[in-house]
Amino acid sequence: MSPHVLILGGTAEARRLAADLAARPGVRVTTSLAGRVARPAPVAGEVRIGGFGGPEGLADWLRAHRVDVLVDATHPFAESITANAARAAAATGVRALVLRRPGWRPEPGDDWHFVGSLDAAAEALPRLGRRVFLSTGRLGLAAFRHLTDLSFVVRSVDPPGPPLPPDTRVVLARGPFTVTDETRLLRTHRIDVLVTKDSGGEATAAKLTAARDLGLPVVVVRRPAPPAGVTVVPDVAGVLARLGLSSPRGSGAADTCP
Ligand code: NAP
């Protein structure tokens, strides 16, 4: 009987893990996407789309589809689904891992201002600059709508919906971005302050290097802590090692999963 791994996705790591598992004989892999992005990047293996209906719905899905391992590889700021996954795993006894890339760390020359929420970021902004690059995604932008004296550039994969701050320019783009791309964007729009979530990872880190090079302050929204008691691993290799699948693809090591 093939072990069935359910990956809660929406990140590059989730896609990498799905590609690795799908290439192994004897492993069935399903990736679940929330359905937020109109045209998601291709994913190897089976894909299902849409919410489960809370932790109970996810628990039902795990039972109905005979899932052996649940890997929560969602974005570090996707707090609800991570909490739901922990509860569903506890309710069903399904083995669960959280794949969470480490957060970013400031380097010499960085001028970072850590805050606890998008609201707190909005509160900090007027003291730091007037032309803002808001790279926090297309959701939650209402937190900035009262900042009528500031100009915003918002970058997201799909267009953000209202309410937005009145002076907002939208740039539609999907990472990864290079330092050259980011420096050009910051210069073109004469940005003097950035706002980012502490997403971590390489794909969107170039903006931080560009900000350092240009001497710009960065407001960094701290990530929520994972639920108590969950097993967190920092990368795909960590998940594979936990599952006894760390040897190269196709070596037959899949027999040890889960
Ligand atoms: P969220 O607030 O934690 O989740 C809200 C609800 O969306 C969940 O309760 C669940 O609905 C559904 N959901 C979320 N992820 C799902 C998944 N992978 N498969 C099936 N249902 C899912 O999440 P969010 O912040 O809106 O993010 C949504 C998705 O976008 C996540 O999968 C995440 O990996 C990805 N993403 C998020 C961010 C971010 O900054 N938050 C950035 C990049 C990518 P039910 O309760 O009905 O099951």
Short mmCIF file of C-alpha atoms and ligand atoms in Angstrom, two decimals:
data_model
loop_
_atom_site.label_atom_id
_atom_site.label_comp_id
_atom_site.label_asym_id
_atom_site.label_seq_id
_atom_site.Cartn_x
_atom_site.Cartn_y
_atom_site.Cartn_z
CA MET A 1 0.00 0.00 0.00
CA SER A 2 1.52 3.35 -1.06
CA PRO A 3 1.91 5.86 1.75
CA HIS A 4 -0.17 8.96 1.08
CA VAL A 5 1.40 12.34 1.91
CA LEU A 6 -0.83 15.42 2.00
CA ILE A 7 1.09 18.68 1.57
CA LEU A 8 -0.66 21.90 2.53
CA GLY A 9 0.91 24.13 -0.07
CA GLY A 10 1.07 27.63 -1.48
CA THR A 11 4.86 28.02 -1.23
CA ALA A 12 7.95 27.20 -3.29
CA GLU A 13 9.02 24.66 -0.66
CA ALA A 14 5.70 22.86 -0.97
CA ARG A 15 6.21 22.59 -4.74
CA ARG A 16 9.77 21.32 -4.29
CA LEU A 17 8.64 18.72 -1.77
CA ALA A 18 5.80 17.58 -4.05
CA ALA A 19 8.22 17.25 -6.98
CA ASP A 20 10.61 15.17 -4.90
CA LEU A 21 7.94 12.87 -3.48
CA ALA A 22 6.06 12.47 -6.77
CA ALA A 23 9.27 11.24 -8.41
CA ARG A 24 9.62 8.42 -5.89
CA PRO A 25 7.98 5.14 -6.76
CA GLY A 26 5.63 3.95 -4.04
CA VAL A 27 4.70 7.37 -2.62
CA ARG A 28 1.34 9.02 -3.31
CA VAL A 29 1.45 12.79 -2.89
CA THR A 30 -1.41 15.28 -2.89
CA THR A 31 -0.90 19.03 -2.60
CA SER A 32 -3.71 21.18 -1.26
CA LEU A 33 -3.97 24.80 -2.40
CA ALA A 34 -6.27 27.40 -0.90
CA GLY A 35 -7.31 28.67 -4.34
CA ARG A 36 -6.26 32.28 -3.68
CA VAL A 37 -4.07 32.65 -6.79
CA ALA A 38 -5.87 32.62 -10.15
CA ARG A 39 -3.12 30.72 -11.99
CA PRO A 40 -0.98 28.82 -9.48
CA ALA A 41 2.47 27.57 -10.50
CA PRO A 42 2.42 23.91 -11.67
CA VAL A 43 2.68 21.25 -8.93
CA ALA A 44 3.79 17.60 -9.34
CA GLY A 45 1.51 14.82 -8.12
CA GLU A 46 -2.18 15.18 -7.31
CA VAL A 47 -3.65 18.60 -6.51
CA ARG A 48 -6.84 19.58 -4.71
CA ILE A 49 -8.02 23.18 -4.38
CA GLY A 50 -10.09 25.02 -1.77
CA GLY A 51 -10.64 25.09 1.98
CA PHE A 52 -11.51 21.95 3.93
CA GLY A 53 -14.06 23.61 6.21
CA GLY A 54 -12.00 24.10 9.37
CA PRO A 55 -10.06 21.54 11.40
CA GLU A 56 -12.97 19.08 11.44
CA GLY A 57 -13.24 19.20 7.64
CA LEU A 58 -9.50 18.64 7.31
CA ALA A 59 -9.68 15.73 9.79
CA ASP A 60 -12.49 14.20 7.71
CA TRP A 61 -10.39 14.60 4.55
CA LEU A 62 -7.38 12.92 6.19
CA ARG A 63 -9.53 9.94 7.17
CA ALA A 64 -11.45 9.69 3.90
CA HIS A 65 -8.30 9.82 1.76
CA ARG A 66 -6.26 7.60 4.08
CA VAL A 67 -3.48 10.14 4.59
CA ASP A 68 -0.41 8.77 6.37
CA VAL A 69 1.61 11.99 6.69
CA LEU A 70 0.46 15.62 6.76
CA VAL A 71 3.08 18.22 5.86
CA ASP A 72 2.03 21.79 6.54
CA ALA A 73 4.22 23.66 4.05
CA THR A 74 2.05 26.78 3.98
CA HIS A 75 3.41 30.31 4.17
CA PRO A 76 4.74 31.32 7.62
CA PHE A 77 1.92 33.91 7.86
CA ALA A 78 -0.90 31.47 7.00
CA GLU A 79 -1.82 31.17 10.65
CA SER A 80 -5.32 29.67 10.44
CA ILE A 81 -4.52 26.69 8.23
CA THR A 82 -1.45 25.92 10.36
CA ALA A 83 -3.58 25.88 13.51
CA ASN A 84 -6.20 23.75 11.72
CA ALA A 85 -3.55 21.28 10.56
CA ALA A 86 -2.22 20.83 14.10
CA ARG A 87 -5.74 20.21 15.41
CA ALA A 88 -6.70 17.82 12.62
CA ALA A 89 -3.50 15.82 13.07
CA ALA A 90 -4.11 15.59 16.82
CA ALA A 91 -7.72 14.49 16.25
CA THR A 92 -6.86 11.78 13.72
CA GLY A 93 -3.45 10.63 14.95
CA VAL A 94 -1.99 11.32 11.49
CA ARG A 95 1.74 12.04 11.63
CA ALA A 96 2.34 15.76 11.02
CA LEU A 97 5.29 17.99 10.22
CA VAL A 98 5.47 21.74 9.71
CA LEU A 99 7.87 22.85 6.97
CA ARG A 100 8.76 26.41 7.90
CA ARG A 101 11.64 28.23 6.25
CA PRO A 102 13.68 30.26 8.78
CA GLY A 103 12.99 33.99 9.12
CA TRP A 104 15.36 36.65 7.81
CA ARG A 105 18.09 38.15 9.99
CA PRO A 106 19.36 41.72 9.69
CA GLU A 107 22.94 42.15 8.51
CA PRO A 108 25.37 45.00 9.13
CA GLY A 109 24.09 48.09 7.29
CA ASP A 110 20.42 47.12 7.64
CA ASP A 111 17.96 49.58 9.19
CA TRP A 112 15.14 47.24 10.17
CA HIS A 113 12.18 48.11 12.36
CA PHE A 114 10.38 44.99 13.68
CA VAL A 115 6.64 45.27 14.35
CA GLY A 116 3.99 42.77 15.42
CA SER A 117 1.31 43.33 12.77
CA LEU A 118 0.35 45.19 9.60
CA ASP A 119 -1.50 47.73 11.78
CA ALA A 120 1.71 48.36 13.72
CA ALA A 121 3.60 48.71 10.43
CA ALA A 122 1.10 51.38 9.33
CA GLU A 123 1.61 53.19 12.62
CA ALA A 124 5.41 53.20 12.21
CA LEU A 125 5.46 54.34 8.56
CA PRO A 126 4.92 58.14 8.78
CA ARG A 127 8.04 58.46 10.98
CA LEU A 128 10.18 56.56 8.45
CA GLY A 129 9.28 57.78 4.97
CA ARG A 130 6.69 59.04 2.49
CA ARG A 131 7.08 56.77 -0.54
CA VAL A 132 6.43 53.20 0.52
CA PHE A 133 7.10 49.88 -1.19
CA LEU A 134 4.48 47.59 0.35
CA SER A 135 5.53 44.01 -0.40
CA THR A 136 3.25 42.28 2.09
CA GLY A 137 0.98 40.63 -0.51
CA ARG A 138 -2.44 41.67 -1.70
CA LEU A 139 -4.35 40.88 1.51
CA GLY A 140 -4.51 43.07 4.60
CA LEU A 141 -3.82 46.33 2.75
CA ALA A 142 -6.78 47.98 4.48
CA ALA A 143 -4.41 48.52 7.41
CA PHE A 144 -2.75 51.30 5.36
CA ARG A 145 -5.80 52.96 3.82
CA HIS A 146 -5.91 55.87 6.30
CA LEU A 147 -2.37 56.96 5.35
CA THR A 148 -3.56 59.57 2.86
CA ASP A 149 -0.31 61.59 2.93
CA LEU A 150 1.87 58.68 1.82
CA SER A 151 2.38 57.15 -1.65
CA PHE A 152 2.38 53.37 -1.99
CA VAL A 153 3.67 50.85 -4.49
CA VAL A 154 2.02 47.47 -3.90
CA ARG A 155 3.40 44.33 -5.55
CA SER A 156 1.39 41.12 -5.75
CA VAL A 157 0.72 38.16 -8.04
CA ASP A 158 -2.97 38.97 -8.52
CA PRO A 159 -4.53 42.46 -8.24
CA PRO A 160 -5.34 43.54 -4.69
CA GLY A 161 -8.94 44.37 -3.92
CA PRO A 162 -10.19 47.48 -2.13
CA PRO A 163 -9.85 49.13 0.30
CA LEU A 164 -6.40 50.46 -0.60
CA PRO A 165 -4.64 53.69 0.40
CA PRO A 166 -5.75 56.45 -2.03
CA ASP A 167 -2.31 56.99 -3.60
CA THR A 168 -1.46 53.41 -4.58
CA ARG A 169 0.28 52.08 -7.67
CA VAL A 170 -0.04 48.30 -8.22
CA VAL A 171 2.80 46.25 -9.75
CA LEU A 172 1.72 42.73 -10.75
CA ALA A 173 4.64 40.30 -10.61
CA ARG A 174 5.58 36.85 -9.32
CA GLY A 175 9.03 36.24 -7.76
CA PRO A 176 11.80 35.31 -7.60
CA PHE A 177 13.30 38.77 -8.04
CA THR A 178 16.98 39.71 -8.41
CA VAL A 179 18.76 42.52 -6.57
CA THR A 180 18.97 44.34 -9.92
CA ASP A 181 15.18 44.03 -10.38
CA GLU A 182 14.53 45.30 -6.88
CA THR A 183 17.02 48.17 -7.05
CA ARG A 184 15.42 49.29 -10.30
CA LEU A 185 11.94 49.16 -8.78
CA LEU A 186 13.00 51.12 -5.67
CA ARG A 187 14.76 53.76 -7.78
CA THR A 188 12.02 54.05 -10.42
CA HIS A 189 9.38 54.76 -7.79
CA ARG A 190 11.74 56.84 -5.59
CA ILE A 191 10.88 54.60 -2.64
CA ASP A 192 12.17 55.76 0.75
CA VAL A 193 10.82 52.97 3.00
CA LEU A 194 9.87 49.28 2.56
CA VAL A 195 7.35 47.13 4.40
CA THR A 196 7.71 43.36 4.35
CA LYS A 197 6.53 40.34 6.26
CA ASP A 198 9.35 38.21 7.68
CA SER A 199 8.61 35.54 5.09
CA GLY A 200 12.18 34.22 4.93
CA GLY A 201 13.64 32.33 1.98
CA GLU A 202 15.59 33.35 -1.09
CA ALA A 203 12.79 34.10 -3.57
CA THR A 204 11.88 37.49 -2.13
CA ALA A 205 15.04 38.37 -0.16
CA ALA A 206 16.62 40.51 -2.90
CA LYS A 207 14.52 43.54 -1.89
CA LEU A 208 16.29 43.51 1.50
CA THR A 209 19.71 43.60 -0.14
CA ALA A 210 18.55 46.38 -2.46
CA ALA A 211 17.22 48.37 0.53
CA ARG A 212 20.53 47.90 2.38
CA ASP A 213 22.51 49.03 -0.66
CA LEU A 214 20.31 52.14 -1.00
CA GLY A 215 20.33 52.85 2.76
CA LEU A 216 16.53 52.55 3.08
CA PRO A 217 14.68 51.65 6.29
CA VAL A 218 12.61 48.43 6.28
CA VAL A 219 9.57 47.73 8.46
CA VAL A 220 9.55 43.97 9.11
CA VAL A 221 6.35 42.31 10.35
CA ARG A 222 7.25 39.48 12.73
CA ARG A 223 5.87 36.04 11.87
CA PRO A 224 3.38 34.26 14.14
CA ALA A 225 4.75 31.43 16.29
CA PRO A 226 3.77 27.90 15.20
CA PRO A 227 1.23 26.11 17.44
CA ALA A 228 2.68 24.52 20.58
CA GLY A 229 3.85 20.94 20.25
CA VAL A 230 4.20 20.75 16.45
CA THR A 231 7.40 19.42 14.84
CA VAL A 232 8.95 22.18 12.73
CA VAL A 233 11.61 21.49 10.09
CA PRO A 234 13.35 24.26 8.14
CA ASP A 235 13.55 22.78 4.64
CA VAL A 236 12.58 20.01 2.23
CA ALA A 237 15.65 17.95 3.17
CA GLY A 238 14.50 18.08 6.80
CA VAL A 239 11.07 16.68 5.87
CA LEU A 240 12.62 13.89 3.80
CA ALA A 241 15.02 13.00 6.60
CA ARG A 242 12.14 12.84 9.11
CA LEU A 243 10.30 10.50 6.74
CA GLY A 244 13.34 8.29 6.18
CA LEU A 245 13.48 9.45 2.56
CA SER A 246 16.73 11.39 2.60
CA SER A 247 18.53 9.12 0.13
CA PRO A 248 18.48 10.05 -3.58
CA ARG A 249 15.28 9.71 -5.60
CA GLY A 250 14.39 6.31 -6.95
CA SER A 251 16.72 4.48 -4.56
CA GLY A 252 13.88 2.48 -3.08
CA ALA A 253 14.09 4.27 0.28
CA ALA A 254 10.41 5.18 -0.11
CA ASP A 255 9.60 1.90 1.62
CA THR A 256 10.42 3.52 4.95
CA CYS A 257 7.69 6.22 4.60
CA PRO A 258 5.85 7.11 6.82
P1 NAP B 1 -4.96 31.24 6.34
O1 NAP B 1 -5.47 32.56 6.78
O2 NAP B 1 -4.10 30.47 7.28
O3 NAP B 1 -6.14 30.28 5.90
C1 NAP B 1 -7.48 30.72 5.77
C2 NAP B 1 -8.28 29.54 5.29
O4 NAP B 1 -7.94 29.23 3.94
C3 NAP B 1 -8.02 28.27 6.05
O5 NAP B 1 -8.79 28.22 7.24
C4 NAP B 1 -8.41 27.21 5.04
O6 NAP B 1 -9.84 27.13 4.92
C5 NAP B 1 -7.94 27.82 3.74
N1 NAP B 1 -6.59 27.39 3.37
C6 NAP B 1 -5.42 28.04 3.58
N2 NAP B 1 -4.39 27.37 3.04
C7 NAP B 1 -4.94 26.26 2.49
C8 NAP B 1 -4.39 25.17 1.76
N3 NAP B 1 -3.07 25.09 1.48
N4 NAP B 1 -5.24 24.20 1.32
C9 NAP B 1 -6.58 24.29 1.58
N5 NAP B 1 -7.15 25.30 2.26
C10 NAP B 1 -6.33 26.27 2.69
O7 NAP B 1 -4.14 31.37 4.97
P2 NAP B 1 -3.82 32.67 4.07
O8 NAP B 1 -2.84 33.52 4.80
O9 NAP B 1 -5.10 33.23 3.58
O10 NAP B 1 -3.04 31.98 2.89
C11 NAP B 1 -3.73 31.15 1.96
C12 NAP B 1 -2.73 30.33 1.19
O11 NAP B 1 -1.82 31.19 0.52
C13 NAP B 1 -1.91 29.42 2.09
O12 NAP B 1 -2.02 28.11 1.56
C14 NAP B 1 -0.51 29.96 2.02
O13 NAP B 1 0.46 28.93 1.95
C15 NAP B 1 -0.50 30.80 0.78
N6 NAP B 1 0.28 32.04 0.96
C16 NAP B 1 0.01 32.88 1.99
C17 NAP B 1 0.77 34.03 2.16
C18 NAP B 1 0.55 34.96 3.32
O14 NAP B 1 1.27 35.97 3.42
N7 NAP B 1 -0.39 34.69 4.21
C19 NAP B 1 1.81 34.30 1.26
C20 NAP B 1 2.06 33.43 0.19
C21 NAP B 1 1.29 32.29 0.05
P3 NAP B 1 -10.68 26.01 5.70
O15 NAP B 1 -10.69 26.43 7.12
O16 NAP B 1 -12.01 26.06 5.01
O17 NAP B 1 -9.97 24.70 5.48
#
